[in-house]
mmCIF file with all atom_site columns, C-alpha atoms and ligand atoms in Angstrom:
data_model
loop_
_atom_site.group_PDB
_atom_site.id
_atom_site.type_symbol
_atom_site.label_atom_id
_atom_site.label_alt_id
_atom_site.label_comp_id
_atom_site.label_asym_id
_atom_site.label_entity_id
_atom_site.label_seq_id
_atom_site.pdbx_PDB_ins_code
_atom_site.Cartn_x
_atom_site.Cartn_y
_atom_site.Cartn_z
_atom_site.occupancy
_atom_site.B_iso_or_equiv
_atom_site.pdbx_formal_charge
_atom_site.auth_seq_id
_atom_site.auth_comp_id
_atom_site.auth_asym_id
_atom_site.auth_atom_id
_atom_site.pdbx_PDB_model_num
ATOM   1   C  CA  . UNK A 1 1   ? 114.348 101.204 86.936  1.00 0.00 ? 37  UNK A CA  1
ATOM   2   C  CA  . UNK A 1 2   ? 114.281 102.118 83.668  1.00 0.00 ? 38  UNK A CA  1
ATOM   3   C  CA  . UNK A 1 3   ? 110.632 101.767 82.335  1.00 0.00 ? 39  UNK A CA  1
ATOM   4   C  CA  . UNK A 1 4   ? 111.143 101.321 78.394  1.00 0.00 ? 40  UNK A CA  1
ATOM   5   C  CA  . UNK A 1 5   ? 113.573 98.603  78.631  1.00 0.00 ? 41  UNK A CA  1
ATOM   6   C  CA  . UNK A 1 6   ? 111.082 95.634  78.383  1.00 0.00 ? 42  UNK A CA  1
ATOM   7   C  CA  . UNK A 1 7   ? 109.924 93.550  75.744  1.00 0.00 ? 43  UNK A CA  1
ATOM   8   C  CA  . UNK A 1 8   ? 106.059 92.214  75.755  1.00 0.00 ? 44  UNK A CA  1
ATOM   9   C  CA  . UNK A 1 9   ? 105.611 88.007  75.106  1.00 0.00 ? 45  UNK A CA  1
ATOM   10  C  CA  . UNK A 1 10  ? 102.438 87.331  74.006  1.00 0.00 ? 46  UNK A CA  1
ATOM   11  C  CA  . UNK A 1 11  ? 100.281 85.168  76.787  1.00 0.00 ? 47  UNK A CA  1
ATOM   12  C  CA  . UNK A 1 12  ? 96.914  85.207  75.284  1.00 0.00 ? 48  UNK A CA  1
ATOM   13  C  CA  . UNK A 1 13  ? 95.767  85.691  71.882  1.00 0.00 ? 49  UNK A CA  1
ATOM   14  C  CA  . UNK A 1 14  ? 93.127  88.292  71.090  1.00 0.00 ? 50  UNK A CA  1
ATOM   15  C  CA  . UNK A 1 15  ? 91.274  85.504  69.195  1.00 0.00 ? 51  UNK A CA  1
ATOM   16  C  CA  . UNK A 1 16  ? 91.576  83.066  72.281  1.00 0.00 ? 52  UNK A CA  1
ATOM   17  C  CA  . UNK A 1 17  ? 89.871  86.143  74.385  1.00 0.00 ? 53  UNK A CA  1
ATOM   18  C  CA  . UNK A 1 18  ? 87.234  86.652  72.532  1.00 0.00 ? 54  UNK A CA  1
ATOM   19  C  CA  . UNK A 1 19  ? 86.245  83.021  72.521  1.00 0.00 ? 55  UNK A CA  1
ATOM   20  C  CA  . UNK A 1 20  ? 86.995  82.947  76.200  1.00 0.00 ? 56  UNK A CA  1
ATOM   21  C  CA  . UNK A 1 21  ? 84.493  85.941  76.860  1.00 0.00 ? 57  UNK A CA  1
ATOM   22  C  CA  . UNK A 1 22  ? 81.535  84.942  74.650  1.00 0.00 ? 58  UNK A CA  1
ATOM   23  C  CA  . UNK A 1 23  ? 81.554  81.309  76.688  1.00 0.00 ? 59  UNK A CA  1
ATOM   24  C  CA  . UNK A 1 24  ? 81.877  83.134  80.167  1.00 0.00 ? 60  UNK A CA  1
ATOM   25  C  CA  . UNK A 1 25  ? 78.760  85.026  78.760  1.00 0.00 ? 61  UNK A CA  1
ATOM   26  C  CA  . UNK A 1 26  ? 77.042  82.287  78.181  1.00 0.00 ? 62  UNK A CA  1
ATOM   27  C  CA  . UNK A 1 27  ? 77.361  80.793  81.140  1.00 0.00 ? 63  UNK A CA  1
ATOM   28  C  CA  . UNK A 1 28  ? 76.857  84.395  83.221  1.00 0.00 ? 64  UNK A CA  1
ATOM   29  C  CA  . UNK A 1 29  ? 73.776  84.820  81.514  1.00 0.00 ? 65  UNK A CA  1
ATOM   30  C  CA  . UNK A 1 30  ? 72.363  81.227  82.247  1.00 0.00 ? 66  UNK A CA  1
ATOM   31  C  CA  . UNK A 1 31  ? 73.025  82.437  85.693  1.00 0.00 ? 67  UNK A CA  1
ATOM   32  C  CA  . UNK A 1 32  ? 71.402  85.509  85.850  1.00 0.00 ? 68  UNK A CA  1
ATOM   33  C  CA  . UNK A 1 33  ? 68.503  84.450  83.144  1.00 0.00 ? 69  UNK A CA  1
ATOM   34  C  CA  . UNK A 1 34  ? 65.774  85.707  85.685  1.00 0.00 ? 70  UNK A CA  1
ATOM   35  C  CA  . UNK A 1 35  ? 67.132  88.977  86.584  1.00 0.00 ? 71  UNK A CA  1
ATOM   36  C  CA  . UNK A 1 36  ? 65.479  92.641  85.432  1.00 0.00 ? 72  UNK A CA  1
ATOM   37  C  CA  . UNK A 1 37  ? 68.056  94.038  87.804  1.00 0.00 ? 73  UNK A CA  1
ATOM   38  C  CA  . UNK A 1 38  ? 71.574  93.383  87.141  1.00 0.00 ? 74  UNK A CA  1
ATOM   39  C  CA  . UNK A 1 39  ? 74.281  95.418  87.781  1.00 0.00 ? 75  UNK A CA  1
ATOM   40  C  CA  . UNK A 1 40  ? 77.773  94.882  86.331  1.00 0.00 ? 76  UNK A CA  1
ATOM   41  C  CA  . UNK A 1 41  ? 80.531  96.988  87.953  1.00 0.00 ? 77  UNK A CA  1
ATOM   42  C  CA  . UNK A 1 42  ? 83.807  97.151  86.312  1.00 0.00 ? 78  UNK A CA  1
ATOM   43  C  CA  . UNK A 1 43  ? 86.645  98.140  88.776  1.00 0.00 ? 79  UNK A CA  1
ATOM   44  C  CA  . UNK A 1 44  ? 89.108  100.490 86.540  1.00 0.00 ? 80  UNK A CA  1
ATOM   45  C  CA  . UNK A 1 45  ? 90.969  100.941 85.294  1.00 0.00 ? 81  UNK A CA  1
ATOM   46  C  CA  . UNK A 1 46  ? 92.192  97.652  84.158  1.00 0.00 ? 82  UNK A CA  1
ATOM   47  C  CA  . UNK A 1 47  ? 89.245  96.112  83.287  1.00 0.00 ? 83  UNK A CA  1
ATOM   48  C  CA  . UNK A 1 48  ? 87.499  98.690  81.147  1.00 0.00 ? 84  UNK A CA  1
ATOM   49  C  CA  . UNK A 1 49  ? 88.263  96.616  77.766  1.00 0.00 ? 85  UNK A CA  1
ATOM   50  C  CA  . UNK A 1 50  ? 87.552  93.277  79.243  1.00 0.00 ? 86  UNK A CA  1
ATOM   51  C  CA  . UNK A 1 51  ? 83.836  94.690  81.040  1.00 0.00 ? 87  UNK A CA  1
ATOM   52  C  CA  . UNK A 1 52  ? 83.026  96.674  77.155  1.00 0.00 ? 88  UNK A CA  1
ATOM   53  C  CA  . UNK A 1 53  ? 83.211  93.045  75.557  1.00 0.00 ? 89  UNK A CA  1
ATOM   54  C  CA  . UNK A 1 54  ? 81.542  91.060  78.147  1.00 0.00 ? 90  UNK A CA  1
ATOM   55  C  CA  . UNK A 1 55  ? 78.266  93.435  78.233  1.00 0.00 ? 91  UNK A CA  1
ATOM   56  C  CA  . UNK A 1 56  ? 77.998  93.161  74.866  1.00 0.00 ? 92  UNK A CA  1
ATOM   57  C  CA  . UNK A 1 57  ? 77.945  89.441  74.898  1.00 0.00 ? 93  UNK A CA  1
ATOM   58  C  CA  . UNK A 1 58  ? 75.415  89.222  77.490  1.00 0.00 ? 94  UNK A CA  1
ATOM   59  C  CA  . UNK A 1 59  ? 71.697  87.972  76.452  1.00 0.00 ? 95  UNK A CA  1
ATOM   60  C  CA  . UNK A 1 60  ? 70.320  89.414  79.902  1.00 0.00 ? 96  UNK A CA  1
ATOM   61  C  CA  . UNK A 1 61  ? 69.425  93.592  80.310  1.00 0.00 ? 97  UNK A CA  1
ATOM   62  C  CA  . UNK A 1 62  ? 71.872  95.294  82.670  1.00 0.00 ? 98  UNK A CA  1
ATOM   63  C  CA  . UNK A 1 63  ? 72.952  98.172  83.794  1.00 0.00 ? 99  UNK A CA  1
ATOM   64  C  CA  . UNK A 1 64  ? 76.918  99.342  84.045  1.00 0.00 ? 100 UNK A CA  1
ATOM   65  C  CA  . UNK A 1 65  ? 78.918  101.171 87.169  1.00 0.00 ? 101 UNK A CA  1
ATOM   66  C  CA  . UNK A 1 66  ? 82.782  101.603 87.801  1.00 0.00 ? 102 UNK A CA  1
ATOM   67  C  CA  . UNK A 1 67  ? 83.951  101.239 90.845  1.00 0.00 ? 103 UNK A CA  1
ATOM   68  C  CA  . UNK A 1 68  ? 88.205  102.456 91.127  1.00 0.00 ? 104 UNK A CA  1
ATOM   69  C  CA  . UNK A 1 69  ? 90.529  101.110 94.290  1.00 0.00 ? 105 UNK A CA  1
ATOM   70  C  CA  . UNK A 1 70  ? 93.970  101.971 94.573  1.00 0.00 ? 106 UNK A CA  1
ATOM   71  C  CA  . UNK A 1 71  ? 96.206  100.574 92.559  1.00 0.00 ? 107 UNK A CA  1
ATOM   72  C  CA  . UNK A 1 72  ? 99.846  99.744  92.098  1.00 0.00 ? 108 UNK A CA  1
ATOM   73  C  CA  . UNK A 1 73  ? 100.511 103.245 90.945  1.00 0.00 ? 109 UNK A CA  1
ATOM   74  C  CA  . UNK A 1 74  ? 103.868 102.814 88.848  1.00 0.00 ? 110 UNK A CA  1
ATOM   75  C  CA  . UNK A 1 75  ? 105.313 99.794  90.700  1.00 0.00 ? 111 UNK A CA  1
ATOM   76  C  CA  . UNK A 1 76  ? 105.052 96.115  90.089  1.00 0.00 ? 112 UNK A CA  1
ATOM   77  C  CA  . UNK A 1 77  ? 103.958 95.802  93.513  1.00 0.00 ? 113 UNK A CA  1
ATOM   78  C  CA  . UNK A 1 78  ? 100.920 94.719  95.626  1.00 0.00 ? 114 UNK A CA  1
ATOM   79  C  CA  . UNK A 1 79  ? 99.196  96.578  97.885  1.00 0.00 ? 115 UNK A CA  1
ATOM   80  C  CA  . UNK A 1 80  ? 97.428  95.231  100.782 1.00 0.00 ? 116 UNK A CA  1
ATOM   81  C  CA  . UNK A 1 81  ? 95.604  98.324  101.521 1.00 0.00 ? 117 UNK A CA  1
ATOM   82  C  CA  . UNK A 1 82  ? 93.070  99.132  99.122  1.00 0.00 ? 118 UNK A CA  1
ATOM   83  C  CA  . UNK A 1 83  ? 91.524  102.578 99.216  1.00 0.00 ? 119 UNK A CA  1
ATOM   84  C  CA  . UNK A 1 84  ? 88.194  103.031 97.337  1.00 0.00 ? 120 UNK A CA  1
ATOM   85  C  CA  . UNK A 1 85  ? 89.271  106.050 94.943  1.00 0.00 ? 121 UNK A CA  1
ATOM   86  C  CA  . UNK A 1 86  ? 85.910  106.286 92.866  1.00 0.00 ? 122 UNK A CA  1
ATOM   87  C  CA  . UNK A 1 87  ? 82.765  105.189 94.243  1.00 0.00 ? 123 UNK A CA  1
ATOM   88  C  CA  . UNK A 1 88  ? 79.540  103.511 92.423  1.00 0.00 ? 124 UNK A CA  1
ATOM   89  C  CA  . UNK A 1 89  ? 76.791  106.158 91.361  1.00 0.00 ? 125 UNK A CA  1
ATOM   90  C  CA  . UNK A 1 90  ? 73.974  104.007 92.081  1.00 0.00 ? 126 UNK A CA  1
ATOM   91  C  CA  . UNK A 1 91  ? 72.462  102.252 95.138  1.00 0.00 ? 127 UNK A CA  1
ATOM   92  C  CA  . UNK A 1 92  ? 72.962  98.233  94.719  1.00 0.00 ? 128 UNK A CA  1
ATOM   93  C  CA  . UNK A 1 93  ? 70.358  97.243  97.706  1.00 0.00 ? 129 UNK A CA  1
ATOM   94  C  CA  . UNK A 1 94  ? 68.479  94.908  96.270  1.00 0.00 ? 130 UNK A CA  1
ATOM   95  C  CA  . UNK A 1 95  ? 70.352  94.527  92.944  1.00 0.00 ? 131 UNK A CA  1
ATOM   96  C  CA  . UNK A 1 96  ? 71.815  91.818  91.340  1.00 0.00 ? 132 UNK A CA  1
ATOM   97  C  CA  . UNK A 1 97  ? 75.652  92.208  90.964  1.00 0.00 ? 133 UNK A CA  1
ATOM   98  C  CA  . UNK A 1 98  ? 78.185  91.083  88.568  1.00 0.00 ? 134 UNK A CA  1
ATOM   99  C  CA  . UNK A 1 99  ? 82.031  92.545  89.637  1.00 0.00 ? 135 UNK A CA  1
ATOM   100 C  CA  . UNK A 1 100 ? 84.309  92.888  86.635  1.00 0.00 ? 136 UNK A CA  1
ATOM   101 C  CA  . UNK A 1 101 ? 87.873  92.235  87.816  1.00 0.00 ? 137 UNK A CA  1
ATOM   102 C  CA  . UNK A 1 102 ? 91.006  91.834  85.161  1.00 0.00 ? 138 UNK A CA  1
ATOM   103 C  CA  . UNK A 1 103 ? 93.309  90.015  87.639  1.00 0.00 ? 139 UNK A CA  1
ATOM   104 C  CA  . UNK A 1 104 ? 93.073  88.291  91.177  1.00 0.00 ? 140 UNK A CA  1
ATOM   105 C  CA  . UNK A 1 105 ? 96.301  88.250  92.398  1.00 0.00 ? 141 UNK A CA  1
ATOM   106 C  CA  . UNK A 1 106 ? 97.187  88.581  96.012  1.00 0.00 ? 142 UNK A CA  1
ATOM   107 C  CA  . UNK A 1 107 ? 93.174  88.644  96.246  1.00 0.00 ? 143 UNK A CA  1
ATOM   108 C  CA  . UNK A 1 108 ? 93.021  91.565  98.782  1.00 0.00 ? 144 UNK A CA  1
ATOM   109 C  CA  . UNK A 1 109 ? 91.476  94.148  96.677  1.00 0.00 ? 145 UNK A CA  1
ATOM   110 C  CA  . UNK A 1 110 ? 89.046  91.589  95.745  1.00 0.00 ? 146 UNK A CA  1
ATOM   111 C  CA  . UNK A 1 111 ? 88.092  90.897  99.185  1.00 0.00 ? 147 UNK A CA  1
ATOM   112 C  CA  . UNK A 1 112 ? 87.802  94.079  99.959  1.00 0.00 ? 148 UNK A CA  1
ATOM   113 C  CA  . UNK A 1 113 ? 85.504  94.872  97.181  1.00 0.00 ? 149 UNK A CA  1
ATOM   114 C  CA  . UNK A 1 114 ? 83.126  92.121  97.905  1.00 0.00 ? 150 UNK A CA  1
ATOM   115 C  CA  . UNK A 1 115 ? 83.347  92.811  101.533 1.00 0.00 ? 151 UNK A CA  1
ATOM   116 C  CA  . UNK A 1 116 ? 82.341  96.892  100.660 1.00 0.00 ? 152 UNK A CA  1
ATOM   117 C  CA  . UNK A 1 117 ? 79.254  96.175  98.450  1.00 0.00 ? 153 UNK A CA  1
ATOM   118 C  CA  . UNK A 1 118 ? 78.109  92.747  100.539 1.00 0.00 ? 154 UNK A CA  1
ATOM   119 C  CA  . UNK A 1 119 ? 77.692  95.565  103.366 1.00 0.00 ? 155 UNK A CA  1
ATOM   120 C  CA  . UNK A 1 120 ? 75.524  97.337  100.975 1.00 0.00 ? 156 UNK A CA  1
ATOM   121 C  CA  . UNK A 1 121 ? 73.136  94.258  100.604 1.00 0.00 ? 157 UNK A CA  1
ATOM   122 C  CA  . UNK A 1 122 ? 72.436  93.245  97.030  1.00 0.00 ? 158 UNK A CA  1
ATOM   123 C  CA  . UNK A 1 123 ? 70.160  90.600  96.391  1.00 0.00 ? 159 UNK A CA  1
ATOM   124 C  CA  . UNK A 1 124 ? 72.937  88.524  94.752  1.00 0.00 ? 160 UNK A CA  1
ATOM   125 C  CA  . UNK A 1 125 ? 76.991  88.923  93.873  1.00 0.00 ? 161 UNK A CA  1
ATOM   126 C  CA  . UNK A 1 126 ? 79.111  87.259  91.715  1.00 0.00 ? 162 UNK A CA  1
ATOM   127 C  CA  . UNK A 1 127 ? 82.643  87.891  90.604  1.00 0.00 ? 163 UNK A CA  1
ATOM   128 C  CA  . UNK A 1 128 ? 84.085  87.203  87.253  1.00 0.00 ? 164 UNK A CA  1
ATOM   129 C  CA  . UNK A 1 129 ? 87.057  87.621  86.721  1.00 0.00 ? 165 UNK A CA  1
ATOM   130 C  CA  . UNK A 1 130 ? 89.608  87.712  83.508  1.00 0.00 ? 166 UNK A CA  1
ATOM   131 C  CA  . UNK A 1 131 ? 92.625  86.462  85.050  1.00 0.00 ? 167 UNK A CA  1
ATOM   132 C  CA  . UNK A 1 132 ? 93.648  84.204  87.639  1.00 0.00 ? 168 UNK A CA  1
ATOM   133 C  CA  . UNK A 1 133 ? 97.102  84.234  89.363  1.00 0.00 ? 169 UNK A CA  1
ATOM   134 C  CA  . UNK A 1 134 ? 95.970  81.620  92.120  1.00 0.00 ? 170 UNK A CA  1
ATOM   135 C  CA  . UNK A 1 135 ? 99.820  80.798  93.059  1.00 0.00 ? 171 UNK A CA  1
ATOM   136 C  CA  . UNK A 1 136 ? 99.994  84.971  93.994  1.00 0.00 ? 172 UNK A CA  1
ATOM   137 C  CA  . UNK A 1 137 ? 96.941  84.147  97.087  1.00 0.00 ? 173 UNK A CA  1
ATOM   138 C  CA  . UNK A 1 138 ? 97.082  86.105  100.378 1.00 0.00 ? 174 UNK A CA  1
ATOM   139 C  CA  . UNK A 1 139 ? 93.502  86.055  101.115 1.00 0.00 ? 175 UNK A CA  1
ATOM   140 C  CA  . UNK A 1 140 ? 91.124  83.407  101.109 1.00 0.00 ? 176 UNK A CA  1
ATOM   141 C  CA  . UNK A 1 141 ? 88.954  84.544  97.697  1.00 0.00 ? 177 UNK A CA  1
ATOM   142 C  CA  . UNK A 1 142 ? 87.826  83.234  94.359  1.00 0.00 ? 178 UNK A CA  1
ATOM   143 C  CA  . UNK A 1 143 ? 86.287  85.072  91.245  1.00 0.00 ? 179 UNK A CA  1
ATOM   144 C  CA  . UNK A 1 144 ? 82.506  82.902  90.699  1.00 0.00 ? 180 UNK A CA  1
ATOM   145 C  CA  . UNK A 1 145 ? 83.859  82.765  86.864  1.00 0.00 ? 181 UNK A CA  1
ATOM   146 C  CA  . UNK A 1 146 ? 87.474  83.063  85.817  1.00 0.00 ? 182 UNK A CA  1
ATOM   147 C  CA  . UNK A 1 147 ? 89.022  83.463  82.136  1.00 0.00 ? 183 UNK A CA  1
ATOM   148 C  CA  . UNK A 1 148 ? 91.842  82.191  82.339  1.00 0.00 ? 184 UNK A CA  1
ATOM   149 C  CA  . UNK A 1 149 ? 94.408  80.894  84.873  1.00 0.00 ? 185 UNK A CA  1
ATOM   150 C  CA  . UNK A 1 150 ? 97.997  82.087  84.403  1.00 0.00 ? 186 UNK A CA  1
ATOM   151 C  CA  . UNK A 1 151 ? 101.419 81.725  86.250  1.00 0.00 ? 187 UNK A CA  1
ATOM   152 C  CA  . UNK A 1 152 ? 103.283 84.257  88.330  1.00 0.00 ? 188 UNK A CA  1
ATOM   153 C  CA  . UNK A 1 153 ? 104.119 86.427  85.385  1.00 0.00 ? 189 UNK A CA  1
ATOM   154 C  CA  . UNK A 1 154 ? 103.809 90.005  85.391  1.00 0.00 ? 190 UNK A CA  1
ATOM   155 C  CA  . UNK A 1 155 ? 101.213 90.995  82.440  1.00 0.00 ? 191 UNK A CA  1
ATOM   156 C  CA  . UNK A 1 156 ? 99.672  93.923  80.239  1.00 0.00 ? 192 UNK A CA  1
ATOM   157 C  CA  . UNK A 1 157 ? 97.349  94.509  77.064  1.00 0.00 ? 193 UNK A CA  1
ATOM   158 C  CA  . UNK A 1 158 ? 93.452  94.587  77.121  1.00 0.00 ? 194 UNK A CA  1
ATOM   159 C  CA  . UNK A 1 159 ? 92.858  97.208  79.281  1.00 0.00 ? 195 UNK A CA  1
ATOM   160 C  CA  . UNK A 1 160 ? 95.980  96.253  81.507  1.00 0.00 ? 196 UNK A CA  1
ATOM   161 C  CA  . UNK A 1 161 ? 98.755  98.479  81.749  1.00 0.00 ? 197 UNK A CA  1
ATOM   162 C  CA  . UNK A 1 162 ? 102.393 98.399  82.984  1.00 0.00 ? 198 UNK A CA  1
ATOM   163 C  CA  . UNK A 1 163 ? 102.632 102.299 84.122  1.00 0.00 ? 199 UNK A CA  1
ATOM   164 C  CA  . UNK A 1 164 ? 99.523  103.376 82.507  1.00 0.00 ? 200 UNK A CA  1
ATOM   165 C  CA  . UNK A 1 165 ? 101.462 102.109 78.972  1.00 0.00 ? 201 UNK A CA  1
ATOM   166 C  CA  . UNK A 1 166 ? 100.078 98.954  76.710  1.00 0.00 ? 202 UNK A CA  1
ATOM   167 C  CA  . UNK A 1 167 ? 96.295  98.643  77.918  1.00 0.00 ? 203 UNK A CA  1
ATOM   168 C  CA  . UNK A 1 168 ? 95.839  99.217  74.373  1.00 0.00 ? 204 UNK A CA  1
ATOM   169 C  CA  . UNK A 1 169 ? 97.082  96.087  73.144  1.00 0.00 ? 205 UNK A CA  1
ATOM   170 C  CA  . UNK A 1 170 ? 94.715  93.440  71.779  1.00 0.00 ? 206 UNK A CA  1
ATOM   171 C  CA  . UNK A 1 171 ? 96.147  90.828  73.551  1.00 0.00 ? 207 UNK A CA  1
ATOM   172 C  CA  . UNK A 1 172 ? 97.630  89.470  76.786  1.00 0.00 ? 208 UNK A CA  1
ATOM   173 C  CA  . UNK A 1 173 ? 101.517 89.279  77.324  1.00 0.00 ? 209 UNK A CA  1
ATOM   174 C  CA  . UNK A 1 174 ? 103.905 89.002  79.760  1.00 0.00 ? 210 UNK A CA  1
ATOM   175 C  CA  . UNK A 1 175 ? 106.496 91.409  80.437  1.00 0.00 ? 211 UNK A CA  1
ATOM   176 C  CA  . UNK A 1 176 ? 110.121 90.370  80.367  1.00 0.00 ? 212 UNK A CA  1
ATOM   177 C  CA  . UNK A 1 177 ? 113.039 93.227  81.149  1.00 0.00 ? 213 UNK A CA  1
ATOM   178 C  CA  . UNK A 1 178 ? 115.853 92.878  78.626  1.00 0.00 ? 214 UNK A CA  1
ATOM   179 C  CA  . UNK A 1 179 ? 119.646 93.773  80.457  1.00 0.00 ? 215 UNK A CA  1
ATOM   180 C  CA  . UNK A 1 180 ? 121.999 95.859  78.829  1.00 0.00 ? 216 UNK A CA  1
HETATM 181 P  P1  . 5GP B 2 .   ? 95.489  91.896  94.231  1.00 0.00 ? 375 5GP B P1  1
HETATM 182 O  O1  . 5GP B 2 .   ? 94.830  92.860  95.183  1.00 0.00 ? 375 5GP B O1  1
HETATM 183 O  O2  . 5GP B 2 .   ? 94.681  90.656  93.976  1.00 0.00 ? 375 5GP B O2  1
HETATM 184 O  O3  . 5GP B 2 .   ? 96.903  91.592  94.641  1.00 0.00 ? 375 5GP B O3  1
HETATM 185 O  O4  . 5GP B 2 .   ? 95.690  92.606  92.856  1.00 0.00 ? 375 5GP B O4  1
HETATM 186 C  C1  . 5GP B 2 .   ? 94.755  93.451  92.389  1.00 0.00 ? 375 5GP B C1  1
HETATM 187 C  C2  . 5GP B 2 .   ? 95.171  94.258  91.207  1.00 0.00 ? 375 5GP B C2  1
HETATM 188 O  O5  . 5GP B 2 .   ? 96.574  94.308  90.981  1.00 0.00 ? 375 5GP B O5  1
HETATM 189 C  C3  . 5GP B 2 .   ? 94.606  93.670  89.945  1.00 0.00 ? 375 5GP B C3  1
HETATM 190 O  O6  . 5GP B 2 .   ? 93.258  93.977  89.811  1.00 0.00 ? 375 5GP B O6  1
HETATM 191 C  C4  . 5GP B 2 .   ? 95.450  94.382  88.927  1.00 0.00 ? 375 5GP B C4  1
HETATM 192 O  O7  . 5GP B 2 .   ? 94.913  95.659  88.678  1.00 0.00 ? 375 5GP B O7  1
HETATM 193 C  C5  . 5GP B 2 .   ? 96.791  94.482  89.614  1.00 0.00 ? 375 5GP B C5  1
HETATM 194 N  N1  . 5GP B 2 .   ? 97.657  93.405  89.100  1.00 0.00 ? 375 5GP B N1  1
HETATM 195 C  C6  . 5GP B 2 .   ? 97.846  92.159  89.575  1.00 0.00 ? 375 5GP B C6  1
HETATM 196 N  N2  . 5GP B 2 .   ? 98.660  91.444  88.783  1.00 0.00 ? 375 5GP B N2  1
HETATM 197 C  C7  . 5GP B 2 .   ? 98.999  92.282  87.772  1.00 0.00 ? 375 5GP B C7  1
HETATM 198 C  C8  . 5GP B 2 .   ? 99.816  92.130  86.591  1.00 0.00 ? 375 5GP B C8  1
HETATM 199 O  O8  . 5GP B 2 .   ? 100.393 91.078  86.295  1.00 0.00 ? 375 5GP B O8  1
HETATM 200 N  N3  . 5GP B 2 .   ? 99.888  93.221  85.766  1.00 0.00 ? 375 5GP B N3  1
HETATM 201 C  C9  . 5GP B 2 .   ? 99.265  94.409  86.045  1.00 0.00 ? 375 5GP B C9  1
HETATM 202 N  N4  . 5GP B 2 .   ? 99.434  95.410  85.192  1.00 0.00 ? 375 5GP B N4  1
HETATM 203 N  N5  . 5GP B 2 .   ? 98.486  94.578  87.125  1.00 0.00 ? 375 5GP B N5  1
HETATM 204 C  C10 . 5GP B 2 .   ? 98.356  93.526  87.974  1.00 0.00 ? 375 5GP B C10 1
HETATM 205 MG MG1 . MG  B 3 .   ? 92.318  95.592  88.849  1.00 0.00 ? 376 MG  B MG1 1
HETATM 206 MG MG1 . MG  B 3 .   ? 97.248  98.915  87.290  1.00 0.00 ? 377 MG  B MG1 1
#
């Protein structure tokens, strides 16, 4: 397939995100307003953007760790094996945990994720994720907080790439192939 012949239709604004991420803020740090021990763990790469402006909209102190699964590589496909590629650095026993996801889509690398760090007992974990493709499901799993729900669209920009291109964009669109 050839890879540049695409156009990008913007989903979500970059004004509409940053409204949508200082309200899931609030309401994560209502949530967590008793905690000296959160962690939030971003799982790159997609999420890097989405994880930098959510910290810094949190009232609460935290701590930050990346966690990296497999991903779709250069394909458009899912995966139902997920592969842990970078591990945390720190223990989470005890800790309170925030997971930073971009998109829930099939849901199986989110299940495995909370299924991996569950195992490692943390006092509490909650999921929040940016996206929501809930018509995608293959697993039985649901982000605590979610952005925004979208259709079965295949989508880039804030930290979300379409091979490794267009994380850099400020907003979210949809990619569309043009034929020749
Ligand atoms: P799942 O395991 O839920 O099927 O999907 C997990 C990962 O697939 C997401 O975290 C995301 O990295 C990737 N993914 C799912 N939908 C999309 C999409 O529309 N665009 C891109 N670039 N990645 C996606
Ligand atoms: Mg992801
Ligand atoms: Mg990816």
């Amino acid at each position: 397939m050839d890879h540049n012949n695409y156009v990008i239709d913007q989903l979500i604004s970059a004004k509409s995100i940053a409204a949508r991420v200082e309200a899931l803020a609030d309401t994560i740090s209502e949530h967590f307003h008793d905690t000296d021990k959160l962690v939030v763990v971003g799982l790159l790469r997609g999420s890097f953007v989405f994880i930098a402006d959510l910290v810094r909209e949190l009232d609460l102190p935290c701590e930050v760790d990346f966690l990296e699964t497999s991903s779709y590589g250069n394909s458009m496909q899912s995966s139902k094996e997920v592969r842990i590629l970078k591990d945390l650095r720190g223990e989470i026993e005890g800790r309170d945990i925030l997971v930073v996801e971009d998109i829930v889509d099939t849901g199986h690398t989110l299940k495995h994720v909370i299924g991996l760090l569950q195992s490692r007992n943390p006092a509490r974990l909650e999921v929040c994720a940016l996206l929501d493709k809930p018509s995608r499901r293959e697993v039985d799993v649901k982000a605590t907080w979610t952005g925004f729900e979208i259709p079965d669209e295949f989508v880039v920009g804030y930290g979300i790439d379409y091979a490794q291109r267009n994380r850099n964009l400020g907003y979210i669109g949809s990619v569309r192939f043009i034929q020749d």
